[in-house]
XYZ file of C-alpha atoms in Angstrom:
748
model
C -0.211 0.338 0.264
C 0.997 3.206 -1.099
C 2.750 5.529 2.035
C 0.262 7.720 2.232
C 1.443 12.152 2.367
C 2.639 13.718 5.265
C -0.193 15.971 4.991
C -3.226 13.113 3.818
C -6.097 13.296 5.944
C -6.281 9.661 8.213
C -7.776 7.252 6.921
C -10.862 5.589 8.302
C -8.428 2.414 9.408
C -5.367 5.343 10.810
C -8.314 7.014 12.638
C -9.280 3.457 14.179
C -5.795 2.966 14.922
C -5.319 6.411 16.860
C -8.536 5.393 18.669
C -7.208 1.220 20.239
C -4.065 2.722 20.378
C -5.719 5.305 23.189
C -7.871 2.823 24.550
C -5.492 0.408 25.243
C -3.911 2.780 27.849
C -6.543 2.779 30.392
C -7.792 -0.264 32.285
C -11.780 -0.815 33.310
C -11.542 1.558 36.142
C -11.687 4.930 33.361
C -13.913 5.669 30.827
C -13.201 7.899 27.864
C -15.328 10.239 26.198
C -13.360 11.189 22.723
C -13.915 14.780 21.592
C -11.984 14.753 18.370
C -8.672 12.643 16.497
C -7.316 14.225 13.503
C -3.854 13.875 12.058
C -1.184 15.763 14.228
C 0.840 17.391 11.817
C 4.551 16.677 10.960
C 7.636 19.236 13.043
C 7.578 22.341 10.308
C 11.973 21.325 9.972
C 10.621 17.138 9.428
C 7.714 18.427 6.868
C 9.977 21.110 5.285
C 12.260 18.432 4.670
C 10.018 16.140 2.391
C 8.691 19.168 0.627
C 11.815 20.430 -0.564
C 12.389 16.923 -2.150
C 9.409 16.598 -3.728
C 8.774 19.965 -5.380
C 12.846 19.521 -6.076
C 11.943 16.405 -7.791
C 14.557 14.013 -5.520
C 11.417 12.587 -4.066
C 12.414 9.009 -3.810
C 11.933 5.787 -1.665
C 14.387 6.277 0.670
C 13.692 9.971 1.173
C 13.504 10.669 4.651
C 9.406 10.768 5.837
C 8.370 12.139 8.474
C 6.474 10.327 11.257
C 2.913 9.912 10.721
C 1.232 10.562 13.752
C -2.501 11.314 15.055
C -3.448 12.926 17.070
C -6.436 12.475 20.195
C -8.298 14.743 22.606
C -10.619 13.097 25.333
C -12.044 13.100 29.122
C -10.753 10.520 31.200
C -13.507 10.074 34.326
C -11.536 7.902 36.578
C -14.522 5.419 38.254
C -14.131 5.003 41.874
C -12.763 8.773 42.422
C -15.346 10.515 39.996
C -12.386 13.111 39.208
C -12.545 14.367 35.408
C -9.155 14.831 33.711
C -8.957 15.783 29.676
C -6.411 14.763 27.673
C -4.376 14.729 24.769
C -2.330 11.700 23.052
C -0.113 11.803 19.945
C 0.106 8.321 18.914
C 2.857 7.068 15.966
C 0.416 5.300 13.699
C 2.797 2.980 12.110
C 3.386 1.760 15.830
C 0.570 2.066 17.186
C 2.146 3.948 20.624
C 2.108 7.211 22.232
C 4.434 9.420 22.434
C 3.077 12.278 23.758
C 0.590 13.157 26.767
C -0.735 16.172 28.082
C -3.463 16.689 30.550
C -4.866 19.671 30.941
C -4.744 22.474 34.226
C -7.269 21.895 36.776
C -8.356 25.634 35.330
C -7.819 24.265 31.801
C -11.284 23.981 29.909
C -11.413 21.918 26.763
C -14.312 22.949 23.593
C -17.757 22.000 24.894
C -18.472 18.603 21.971
C -21.618 17.828 21.155
C -22.865 15.829 23.633
C -22.356 18.302 25.885
C -24.561 20.475 24.874
C -27.237 17.767 23.845
C -27.570 17.207 27.384
C -28.285 20.448 28.462
C -32.223 20.235 27.615
C -32.666 17.086 29.577
C -31.200 19.191 32.640
C -33.447 21.880 32.171
C -36.967 19.536 32.023
C -35.612 17.879 34.593
C -34.741 21.212 37.297
C -37.288 22.496 39.591
C -35.624 25.675 39.406
C -35.987 25.547 35.830
C -39.328 25.079 36.182
C -39.996 27.486 39.116
C -38.590 30.037 37.319
C -40.570 29.686 33.794
C -43.396 29.462 36.105
C -43.212 33.524 36.066
C -44.565 34.060 32.847
C -47.794 33.262 31.228
C -47.414 31.630 27.291
C -49.932 32.045 24.909
C -52.090 28.892 23.710
C -49.808 26.724 21.203
C -46.664 28.017 22.087
C -43.666 25.690 23.126
C -40.258 26.674 24.617
C -36.889 25.939 23.254
C -33.397 26.669 24.585
C -30.030 27.160 22.809
C -27.443 25.929 24.819
C -24.524 28.928 24.678
C -20.783 28.632 25.978
C -20.859 30.333 30.113
C -17.817 33.011 29.450
C -15.209 33.686 31.628
C -16.224 32.632 35.476
C -17.485 35.252 37.426
C -15.235 35.695 40.985
C -17.865 33.878 42.907
C -18.261 31.243 40.048
C -15.941 28.492 41.801
C -17.390 25.251 39.333
C -14.753 23.936 36.710
C -17.177 23.269 34.012
C -20.433 25.329 33.473
C -22.803 25.923 30.944
C -25.722 28.648 30.222
C -28.473 28.364 27.379
C -30.739 31.284 26.238
C -34.456 30.481 26.129
C -36.948 30.974 23.400
C -40.505 29.988 22.842
C -41.852 28.679 19.279
C -45.562 29.789 18.155
C -46.514 25.680 17.597
C -49.892 27.021 16.344
C -48.546 26.199 12.482
C -47.250 23.282 12.807
C -44.653 23.770 11.816
C -40.336 23.192 13.403
C -39.207 25.389 11.238
C -40.904 28.787 13.000
C -39.028 31.129 13.707
C -38.541 30.860 17.812
C -35.722 34.061 18.206
C -38.358 35.822 17.895
C -40.027 35.387 21.312
C -37.536 35.217 23.736
C -37.788 34.776 27.876
C -36.325 36.531 29.930
C -34.106 33.680 31.770
C -30.423 31.911 31.453
C -30.366 28.362 32.878
C -26.506 27.817 34.231
C -25.530 23.466 34.618
C -22.927 22.337 36.165
C -21.087 20.062 33.486
C -19.892 17.202 35.944
C -23.687 16.974 37.329
C -25.392 18.008 35.033
C -27.767 19.293 36.717
C -29.436 23.371 36.272
C -27.254 25.400 39.524
C -29.196 28.374 39.154
C -31.446 30.246 36.699
C -30.488 34.015 36.534
C -33.517 36.529 35.440
C -32.026 38.964 32.893
C -33.138 42.879 33.077
C -36.348 43.755 30.095
C -35.936 47.630 31.247
C -34.475 49.878 28.010
C -32.427 52.970 28.507
C -30.268 53.378 31.549
C -32.972 54.879 34.598
C -33.934 51.381 34.397
C -31.429 50.316 36.362
C -29.094 47.023 35.513
C -31.027 44.667 36.802
C -33.808 42.664 36.595
C -36.924 43.906 38.472
C -37.219 41.999 41.925
C -39.699 39.319 41.302
C -42.802 39.443 43.940
C -44.142 36.267 45.776
C -47.363 36.735 44.912
C -47.220 38.675 42.060
C -49.784 37.127 39.338
C -47.523 35.365 36.424
C -46.356 37.984 33.795
C -47.892 37.187 30.479
C -45.507 37.328 27.419
C -46.030 38.125 23.170
C -49.152 39.166 23.618
C -48.402 42.267 20.982
C -45.454 39.711 19.286
C -45.910 39.159 16.217
C -44.191 36.366 14.212
C -40.541 36.797 12.948
C -40.398 33.841 10.297
C -37.655 33.291 7.470
C -38.698 29.578 6.025
C -40.248 30.386 2.610
C -43.958 29.086 3.219
C -44.555 30.846 6.547
C -43.672 34.014 5.057
C -46.207 37.299 5.461
C -45.449 37.716 1.750
C -45.270 36.353 -1.453
C -42.108 35.109 -3.565
C -41.000 36.730 -6.313
C -41.875 35.533 -9.463
C -39.323 37.418 -11.377
C -36.437 35.990 -10.999
C -35.230 33.622 -13.986
C -32.436 31.531 -13.010
C -28.590 32.370 -13.754
C -26.494 28.948 -14.184
C -23.125 28.330 -14.305
C -21.758 26.327 -16.556
C -19.346 24.142 -17.463
C -19.077 22.189 -21.363
C -15.882 21.206 -21.722
C -15.611 20.296 -17.885
C -13.415 21.909 -14.919
C -9.688 23.112 -14.894
C -8.982 21.953 -11.754
C -7.509 18.450 -10.769
C -8.494 16.685 -7.319
C -5.843 13.595 -6.284
C -7.086 11.174 -3.803
C -4.496 12.650 -0.852
C -6.259 15.806 -0.854
C -3.866 17.432 -3.416
C -5.319 20.150 -5.344
C -3.808 21.282 -8.197
C -5.161 24.127 -10.493
C -3.547 26.944 -13.099
C -0.484 27.615 -12.118
C -1.614 26.337 -8.133
C -1.093 23.946 -6.054
C -1.900 23.463 -2.532
C -3.181 20.383 0.220
C -6.566 20.572 1.616
C -6.579 19.765 5.334
C -9.377 20.010 7.550
C -9.607 20.050 11.329
C -12.780 20.090 13.944
C -11.450 23.523 15.179
C -10.317 25.196 12.246
C -12.504 23.685 9.635
C -10.574 23.963 5.824
C -6.802 24.533 6.358
C -4.645 25.245 3.169
C -0.702 23.159 3.032
C 2.426 23.874 0.997
C 0.344 26.627 -1.002
C 2.245 27.369 -4.272
C 2.910 29.289 -7.968
C 4.501 27.558 -10.329
C 5.393 25.202 -8.307
C 6.918 28.229 -6.133
C 6.030 28.213 -2.408
C 4.234 31.097 -1.157
C 2.567 30.065 2.272
C 3.654 26.574 3.936
C 0.294 27.149 6.082
C -3.090 29.195 6.206
C -5.830 28.666 7.821
C -8.585 30.472 10.840
C -7.580 30.572 13.972
C -10.007 32.396 16.473
C -13.389 34.415 16.090
C -14.633 36.029 19.494
C -18.060 37.406 20.251
C -18.116 39.446 22.333
C -21.881 41.414 22.996
C -22.011 45.499 24.865
C -24.549 45.035 26.851
C -23.517 45.862 30.055
C -26.300 44.473 32.509
C -25.655 41.087 34.209
C -25.441 37.944 33.329
C -24.383 39.567 29.207
C -20.585 40.051 29.983
C -20.566 36.269 29.517
C -21.527 36.498 26.182
C -18.694 36.518 24.556
C -18.298 33.246 22.733
C -15.023 31.870 21.215
C -16.118 30.087 18.289
C -13.244 27.612 16.960
C -11.842 27.382 20.980
C -15.459 26.902 22.322
C -16.923 25.003 19.590
C -15.054 24.702 17.362
C -15.525 25.051 13.390
C -15.163 22.283 11.775
C -17.249 20.266 14.763
C -19.894 22.878 13.142
C -19.521 22.574 9.777
C -22.373 22.731 7.275
C -22.987 19.583 4.765
C -22.777 21.690 1.843
C -26.088 21.006 -1.362
C -25.055 21.421 -4.632
C -27.083 24.374 -6.106
C -27.877 25.924 -3.374
C -24.566 26.234 -1.224
C -22.564 26.046 -4.108
C -23.040 26.956 -7.833
C -21.784 25.183 -10.732
C -19.233 22.644 -11.648
C -18.279 21.151 -7.828
C -16.046 19.238 -5.794
C -16.744 17.840 -2.575
C -14.160 16.651 0.595
C -16.039 14.946 3.471
C -14.059 14.713 6.811
C -14.012 11.656 9.682
C -15.171 13.257 12.669
C -15.157 11.153 15.967
C -17.937 9.835 18.261
C -18.158 10.007 22.161
C -16.678 6.449 21.969
C -14.095 7.349 19.075
C -15.508 5.875 16.257
C -14.811 7.574 12.976
C -18.060 9.692 11.762
C -18.403 10.811 7.607
C -18.727 14.699 7.846
C -20.368 14.829 4.329
C -19.503 17.512 1.742
C -17.841 20.146 4.485
C -15.812 21.582 2.164
C -16.489 22.511 -1.662
C -14.154 23.918 -4.332
C -15.496 25.331 -7.179
C -14.028 27.919 -9.714
C -15.694 31.077 -10.342
C -15.844 34.575 -12.605
C -14.606 37.690 -10.044
C -15.339 40.012 -13.603
C -12.452 41.779 -15.683
C -8.709 40.872 -14.761
C -7.134 43.176 -16.714
C -7.975 44.875 -19.718
C -7.042 47.724 -22.381
C -8.204 49.080 -25.180
C -6.063 51.043 -28.273
C -8.484 53.488 -29.480
C -6.042 54.692 -31.812
C -6.608 50.654 -32.992
C -9.416 49.891 -31.387
C -8.593 46.973 -30.208
C -9.441 45.969 -26.906
C -7.619 43.115 -24.654
C -9.660 42.150 -21.994
C -9.130 39.144 -19.840
C -11.269 37.357 -16.821
C -10.625 36.870 -13.219
C -10.981 33.447 -13.072
C -10.568 31.881 -9.074
C -10.846 28.704 -7.408
C -12.720 28.860 -4.295
C -12.395 27.191 -1.044
C -15.719 26.989 1.137
C -16.789 25.771 4.020
C -20.212 27.229 5.885
C -20.768 26.870 9.711
C -23.693 27.463 12.333
C -22.788 28.014 15.337
C -26.123 28.430 16.934
C -28.144 31.579 15.523
C -24.956 32.068 13.056
C -23.620 31.237 10.047
C -20.422 31.725 8.911
C -19.303 31.928 5.034
C -14.884 31.291 4.809
C -13.676 30.781 1.982
C -10.042 30.883 0.430
C -10.069 32.440 -3.132
C -6.802 31.977 -5.272
C -7.059 34.089 -8.884
C -4.941 33.667 -12.009
C -3.011 36.586 -11.239
C -1.062 34.789 -8.084
C -3.718 37.149 -5.546
C -5.300 35.551 -2.401
C -7.749 36.147 -0.765
C -9.782 35.557 2.702
C -13.186 36.188 2.070
C -15.617 35.600 5.546
C -19.450 36.622 5.561
C -21.525 36.741 8.574
C -25.528 36.013 8.281
C -28.156 33.762 9.987
C -30.062 35.233 13.108
C -28.302 38.655 15.450
C -28.798 36.935 18.962
C -31.948 38.839 20.690
C -32.746 38.884 24.659
C -36.562 40.197 25.871
C -37.392 44.382 26.422
C -39.959 45.622 27.149
C -42.590 46.292 24.788
C -42.696 50.292 24.166
C -39.505 50.658 24.815
C -35.888 51.274 23.325
C -32.075 50.516 24.818
C -29.045 52.110 23.871
C -27.565 48.551 24.385
C -29.209 47.310 20.823
C -32.039 47.788 18.565
C -35.247 46.619 18.665
C -36.045 44.637 15.894
C -39.295 43.317 16.531
C -42.351 44.593 19.404
C -40.445 43.125 22.682
C -37.148 41.629 20.727
C -33.925 43.553 21.450
C -30.880 42.977 19.053
C -28.100 43.473 21.209
C -25.144 45.390 19.796
C -21.333 42.914 19.524
C -18.984 42.270 17.649
C -17.214 39.082 15.574
C -13.308 39.894 15.402
C -11.406 37.068 13.220
C -7.624 36.240 13.342
C -6.584 34.504 10.894
C -2.770 32.454 10.455
C -0.338 32.589 8.310
C 3.156 31.254 8.382
C 4.851 32.132 4.993
C 7.399 29.895 2.703
C 8.030 33.179 0.145
C 9.820 31.052 -2.676
C 11.670 29.461 0.142
C 10.919 26.512 2.606
C 14.551 27.352 4.460
C 14.368 28.569 8.117
C 15.470 31.828 7.862
C 14.475 32.646 4.086
C 11.293 34.082 5.327
C 11.032 37.940 6.632
C 8.415 40.360 7.599
C 8.729 44.577 6.846
C 6.613 46.948 6.472
C 5.687 49.742 4.173
C 4.543 53.137 4.625
C 3.682 55.889 1.974
C 4.936 58.900 3.743
C 4.200 62.455 2.718
C 6.800 65.024 2.656
C 7.271 68.510 2.915
C 7.666 70.866 0.289
C 11.962 71.900 -0.055
C 13.172 73.935 -2.137
C 16.167 71.593 -3.271
C 14.280 67.793 -2.990
C 10.656 68.789 -2.740
C 10.183 72.167 -4.996
C 7.035 71.829 -5.668
C 5.516 69.456 -2.289
C 4.390 66.533 -4.941
C 6.717 64.448 -3.728
C 5.915 61.168 -1.387
C 8.749 58.709 0.356
C 7.496 55.050 0.873
C 8.897 53.965 3.604
C 10.420 49.942 4.511
C 11.522 48.728 7.983
C 12.562 45.000 8.910
C 10.661 43.192 11.470
C 12.954 42.085 13.267
C 11.219 41.024 17.017
C 8.553 39.765 17.783
C 5.202 42.607 18.047
C 1.891 44.265 17.330
C 1.084 46.616 14.649
C -1.908 48.168 13.772
C -3.508 49.101 10.311
C -3.017 52.951 9.371
C -4.895 53.758 5.863
C -3.426 57.158 6.530
C 0.082 55.843 5.488
C -1.163 53.559 3.449
C 1.066 50.754 5.954
C 1.041 47.466 4.347
C 2.913 44.435 5.438
C 5.339 42.464 2.911
C 6.264 38.652 3.563
C 9.913 38.248 1.775
C 12.368 36.145 0.516
C 15.728 37.692 2.954
C 17.612 36.029 0.122
C 16.323 36.056 -2.748
C 15.682 40.073 -5.420
C 13.724 40.463 -8.014
C 15.291 40.331 -11.066
C 13.587 43.134 -12.604
C 13.281 45.600 -9.458
C 16.071 44.577 -7.227
C 13.860 44.339 -4.525
C 12.976 41.203 -2.064
C 10.679 38.645 -4.174
C 8.084 39.343 -1.746
C 4.235 39.196 -0.867
C 2.022 41.888 0.760
C -0.706 41.621 2.781
C -3.494 45.444 3.942
C -3.698 44.630 7.174
C -8.209 45.562 7.288
C -8.666 48.905 9.368
C -11.560 47.571 10.645
C -12.459 48.498 14.175
C -11.120 46.030 16.649
C -12.497 45.284 20.473
C -14.227 47.911 22.229
C -14.543 45.540 26.052
C -12.546 47.874 28.115
C -9.141 45.948 28.335
C -8.579 45.605 31.699
C -12.561 43.785 31.291
C -12.894 40.425 31.768
C -14.174 40.750 28.153
C -10.964 42.291 27.424
C -8.576 40.185 29.132
C -10.313 37.367 27.496
C -9.361 38.176 24.084
C -6.584 40.197 23.965
C -5.208 39.255 20.106
C -8.579 41.351 19.146
C -6.095 44.834 20.484
C -4.330 45.104 17.997
C -4.628 44.287 13.676
C -1.364 42.500 12.846
C 0.614 40.174 15.304
C 4.060 39.050 14.436
C 5.306 36.557 16.319
C 7.765 33.391 16.423
C 7.261 30.146 15.269
C 6.738 26.796 17.291
C 5.472 23.436 16.480
C 1.787 23.025 17.528
C 1.302 27.001 18.219
C -2.018 27.778 15.926
C -4.617 28.812 18.240
C -4.785 33.384 18.632
C -6.264 33.328 21.737
C -4.800 29.790 22.889
C -5.428 26.976 23.473
C -8.082 27.152 26.189
C -11.022 30.037 25.594
C -13.502 28.111 26.944
C -14.665 29.685 31.201
C -11.251 31.532 30.511
C -10.560 34.667 32.824
C -6.960 35.447 30.762
C -5.552 34.776 27.591
C -3.175 32.319 27.828
C -0.849 30.890 25.541
C -2.112 33.591 22.672
C -0.008 36.046 20.695
C 0.039 37.618 23.539
C 2.185 35.630 25.918
C 4.158 34.864 22.496
C 5.177 38.574 21.455
C 5.901 38.714 25.303
C 8.443 35.580 25.088
C 10.724 38.275 23.143
C 11.499 35.753 19.678
C 13.814 37.425 17.318
C 13.626 37.030 13.438
C 17.100 38.901 12.319
C 20.870 37.678 13.176
C 22.380 40.614 14.893
C 24.926 43.235 12.766
C 28.234 41.121 13.376
C 26.384 38.183 11.640
C 26.250 35.925 15.046
C 23.064 34.119 16.523
C 21.968 35.940 19.758
C 21.767 33.686 22.716
C 19.170 34.959 24.924
C 21.237 33.110 28.416
C 17.684 32.665 30.203
C 16.919 29.885 27.334
C 18.481 27.766 29.778
C 16.679 26.368 32.832
C 18.503 25.539 36.151
C 19.892 21.873 34.674
C 20.618 23.036 32.205
C 18.405 21.602 29.356
C 16.464 24.483 27.061
C 13.135 26.380 27.652
C 12.457 26.823 24.524
C 8.502 27.087 24.677
C 8.944 29.957 27.234
C 11.893 32.013 26.565
C 12.963 33.897 23.345
C 15.032 32.124 20.595
C 15.366 32.836 16.370
C 12.820 32.427 14.916
C 10.975 31.951 11.969
C 7.900 34.641 11.558
C 4.404 33.936 11.962
C 1.896 36.747 10.822
C -1.761 37.047 12.253
C -3.829 38.802 10.714
C -7.255 40.980 12.826
C -9.950 41.931 11.486
C -13.417 42.246 12.966
C -17.107 43.275 12.397
C -18.653 45.810 15.053
C -22.689 44.480 14.608
C -25.309 47.284 15.589
C -28.545 45.863 14.290
C -30.775 46.969 11.540
C -34.149 45.957 11.180
C -32.950 44.756 7.833
C -31.009 42.130 9.826
C -34.104 40.704 11.102
C -34.939 38.068 11.512
C -32.311 36.473 9.282
C -29.648 38.987 8.236
C -28.246 39.779 4.495
C -24.321 38.786 4.575
C -21.957 40.963 5.917
C -18.853 40.583 4.004
C -14.796 41.134 4.568
C -11.898 40.788 2.976
C -8.366 39.692 3.887
C -5.743 40.551 0.192
C -2.938 39.194 0.102
C -0.983 40.042 -3.190
C 2.235 39.208 -4.944
C 4.526 42.595 -4.461
C 7.881 42.008 -6.836
C 6.895 37.964 -6.106
C 7.108 37.811 -10.762
C 8.834 39.580 -12.786
C 5.339 40.921 -15.344
C 1.981 40.146 -14.582
C 1.468 36.685 -14.265
C -2.172 36.149 -16.155
C -0.734 38.072 -19.203
C -0.953 34.430 -20.482
C -4.837 34.488 -19.776
C -6.682 33.670 -22.735
C -9.079 36.479 -24.651
C -11.437 34.875 -25.565
C -15.550 36.172 -25.915
C -17.900 34.082 -24.334
C -20.645 32.510 -26.673
C -23.115 32.170 -23.975
C -23.212 36.159 -23.247
C -26.484 37.920 -25.169
C -28.189 41.031 -25.216
C -31.344 41.567 -23.281
C -33.294 44.312 -25.455
C -34.589 46.932 -23.018
C -37.936 47.643 -22.146
C -39.784 44.265 -22.140
C -39.668 44.761 -26.306
C -37.879 41.424 -28.333
C -35.841 41.315 -31.232
C -33.446 39.993 -33.095
C -30.096 39.887 -31.610
C -27.528 38.803 -34.374
C -29.096 42.102 -35.574
C -28.776 44.023 -32.492
C -25.380 42.355 -32.281
C -24.757 43.637 -35.619
C -26.387 46.811 -35.582
C -23.944 47.375 -32.583
C -20.651 46.868 -34.145
C -21.586 49.056 -36.934
C -22.123 52.101 -35.072
C -19.304 54.068 -36.045
C -17.844 57.640 -35.068
C -19.095 58.242 -31.738
C -17.375 59.484 -29.481
C -17.152 56.424 -27.219
C -14.912 55.443 -30.337
C -12.911 58.753 -30.443
C -8.926 57.752 -29.290
C -9.046 60.984 -28.282
C -12.128 61.090 -25.247
C -10.169 58.592 -24.145
C -6.487 60.862 -23.901
C -5.030 58.710 -26.367
C -3.296 60.741 -29.159
C -5.704 59.828 -33.081
C -2.896 58.598 -35.021
C -1.678 58.036 -37.728
C 2.359 57.295 -35.225
C 5.339 59.430 -36.464
C 8.218 58.631 -38.283
C 11.006 59.598 -35.113
C 13.619 60.616 -37.977
C 10.267 63.815 -38.914
C 10.043 64.361 -34.930
C 14.001 64.928 -34.803
C 14.716 61.762 -33.493
C 18.156 60.532 -34.802
C 18.027 56.684 -35.832
C 20.747 54.638 -37.255
C-alpha cells in the first residue's frame, strides 16, 4: 500500500488505529469520551525537508519521511474517584504507540463537544429551578419552549465550579404546525446555568428587560405574590422559511446557470492535493479550524506553508449582568470543523463542484463521516485586466477567474461562510461572510435601548462584535529556515523643500524589517502594508526582495475595556497584526483553552512577550538568550525568546449594531483579507490568460421588447464615429504614428 503523504488526512483505518491505541492505555476503572481525532501535523523542520525533496523532484522511496502521527483529544473519567481530566495523546500510527500525552490544568477548560450541548435540554426539563423560573411567565396557547445552549463565557468572581454551560431560552409558536417556525422572535428573559459534571441546573439568572439606563442594570425583583406575567401579547411572527412568510415570493427572477461545458480546470488527487492553473496546495480539515490550506505554491514556487482561521470571538456590549458572559470563542469553545454544514449542490455552491468529506469522532472514538463539509469550484470575478487601444480600436480583456475553497458553519443562531480564493494573477483572498439570525433578548414593549436595536415588538437585538484572527505561515519562494521575513511599508508625505521637493508633490515609501516579535495596527492614512518577503532573493527586474503584501483591514477592534473580563480574555483582538516566532503546534491566537477563561493564556500576546527575534545581529552571529537554559541546563525554548521564523496573524472585525433590516435573518456582511504578489513575479502573471469572448452571453433588449439578437449585435458593431470610439476622448493620440526622424529623433 502506498505511504500517505505527510499532510494527507487520516484514513478511516488510521483514525481507528489512533482510537484503539488510546483505549488500550486505560483499564476498566476508567471511562473515555472522545472529543476529536485528526492528523497531527509533522514538525516544521521534518515537513520542510520532505517538501523540498518533493518539489525538487528528488523524492524517492528512501527519502526520510516525517512520522505519521495522529492526535486524540478526550476526557478520562476515573470510576473510583469520579475525577475527570482532559487529555491529549499523540500516537505514532506506524507503531500504534503513544509518544506524548498532555493533561490540562485544573482550571483549563476544553471546548464543548456536541454531546455536552445535547444534555442541556434534558437538564432543564428535569430541573425544579428551571420550572420555578418559568412559572413567572404565561405563554400564549400553542407556544412551546426551546433552549439554545451557549458557552458560559468568562467566570465571575463567585463562580467556583469547574465547568459550566448556560442557555438562552425562547418560545416557538406551534399553532402553524411547522417545526421551522422562528423561535428567536419570542425571547424569554431567563438564563439557566448547568454544572456539566453533575448535569444539573444550579441556578437560573433572571434578565433585565428595561430600556434606558434609568431602568437599571438589574432585573426588577420578583414579588412573591405577583401574578405570572403574560408574554408576547402584542408580538408578531418573525418568519424566514418560505412557506411561513407574510409576503409572496418574487416571481420575476429568472435562473442564472453557471456551466462549464468542457469540465473544470482543476484536478483533485485522492490525498487532497489540488492543482489548478499554476496553483497547487493540499487541503486539510480539523475539528477546530475547518478547512486549512497547506503548502500553497504558484508555478512550483512556495508562498505559504500553512494558512487557516485561528479564532473568532463574539463579545456582546450589553452591560447588564449576566450578559458580560455572552462572549463566545467560536473556534476554541465550539469549533468551525465540528459545526461545518453538509453543503448542498445548487444552494451553497453553484456550478461544477467538488466536495470534500472528513472524519469526525463520536464519543466512543468511532469515525463518523461528515459529508460535503468543504466545496471546491471555479468562479468568474469580473474583469481581470484590460486595455483598449483607441488608436487601433482594439481591446484586449481577460477575466479574473478564481478557485474557491469554501466552508460554511452554523453556530447557534449565526452562520459564517469562509472561503480561500486563489486567482489567475497570483492573488490570495480570504473572504469572510456573516449571516444567520442576530442574538436577541426580551425588552419591555414600547421601550428603546442604548444596548441594541428593537427589531420587533419586545425583541432587542444586542450590539456586539465579531473579531477574527487568521494565522499565516509564510514560505516565500523558499522553505529554508531564515529565508522568510516580514517588513512594514508605509507611504509618507514629505514637506515641500526648495532643493528636494520644490512643488511638494513627492512622498516617500518607507520600509523597515520586523526584527522581533511585535504587534502592528492598520493605518490607512499611511497605506501601511505588511510584506512577506524572501530575505535572500531579489526580483531580477526591480531589485527588490521577492515577496507578497498584505494590507491589514482597518476595521474596528475590541471595544470592551482592555482590563475588563472580555478584554483580558481576547488580547489578540487589541491589534490588527501580530508577528510572532514559530513554534510547532502554536495555532491559536487566543490560546488553546478559551472556554471559561478569565485571561488569554498562550495566545499571541504571550507569544510576543516571549521575545523571539527574526534576524541575526549586525555581526552576523546568532544571538543567544542567556535565560534560555533552566537550572538543569536544559532548554526552556517554549517560554524563552530565540531566533525564529516569523508567523503573521491578521486580525479583523465586524462591529454589528443591528439594523431592522437584519431581522429576521440578516443579509451577508462580507470582509476580505487580500494577499497579493509584490515583486514576486517579473511581470503580470496573468498575461498568459486567454482573451476570448464568452459565446453564451447575449444582448437583452430594454423595455421588455423583443428583437433579433443577431441583428442587435450586428447593429452595435456597425456604429461608427461616436465619441466613445474617438481616441482623443480617451486621452490617446489619434494617429497615425510619426516617423522618428520626422520629429527630430536620431535614427541609426
